[in-house]
Phi, psi and omega in degrees: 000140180294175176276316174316302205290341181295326154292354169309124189296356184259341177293087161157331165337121154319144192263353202268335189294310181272018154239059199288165174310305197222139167285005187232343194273175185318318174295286163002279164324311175305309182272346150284332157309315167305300197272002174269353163266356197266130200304341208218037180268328180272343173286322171283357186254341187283327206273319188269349178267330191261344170289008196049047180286150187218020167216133155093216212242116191240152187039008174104020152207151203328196183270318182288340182275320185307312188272328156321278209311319165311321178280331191106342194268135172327120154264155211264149156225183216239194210283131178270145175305140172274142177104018207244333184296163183117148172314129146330115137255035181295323166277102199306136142213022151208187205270211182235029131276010208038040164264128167294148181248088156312163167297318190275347185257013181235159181207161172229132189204123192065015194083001161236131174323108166249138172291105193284319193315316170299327174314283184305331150300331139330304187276313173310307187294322177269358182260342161280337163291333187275305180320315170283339161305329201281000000 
């Protein structure tokens, strides 16, 4: 894994929100919001041009914008949906127990951005479910 990704503002994300169905539906809008705040968006979109990725939304834009841009050409964009407006909350800064996620409370495992305090609590809780089993 590159080093850009670990910064990534997408990490630890359903993976499905940047691989929408449709370039105009609601997920779409969500993962552009995500990459218009995210610290590492010009790397991920240079990494998705050299790589030819041709699928979902990588640095804020489509597959089709991608191939604009690769080509020279301006890619267009496209009409944001009403109710959509409104403050980026795309950049994650704690886990969805409300642990922040630090360089010392965080680990990435499969690419994605994790909480080891939920690990240890996890691992604490199943290790008290097995001693009353016993």
């Amino acid at each position: 894994m590159t080093d850009w990704r670990a910064q990534a503002a997408c990490l630890g994300m359903d993976p499905n929100i940047f691989h929408p169905e449709s370039m105009q539906d609601e997920n779409a809008w969500k993962a552009r919001r995500v990459c218009r705040d995210c610290p590492v968006a010009e790397a991920c979109l240079r990494d998705a041009l050299e790589t030819e990725d041709r699928f979902g939304i990588r640095g804020g834009l489509s597959p089709t914008q991608r191939t604009a841009l690769k080509n020279g050409r301006k890619p267009r964009q496209g009409r944001k949906p009403r109710g959509l407006a409104g403050p980026s909350n795309a950049s994650k800064t704690h886990c969805k127990n409300n642990h922040e996620f630090t360089p010392e409370n965080t680990y990435v495992h499969d690419g994605r951005r994790n909480c080891k305090k939920c690990r240890s609590e996890r691992s604490r809780a199943k290790n008290m479910a097995g001693a009353v089993a016993a």
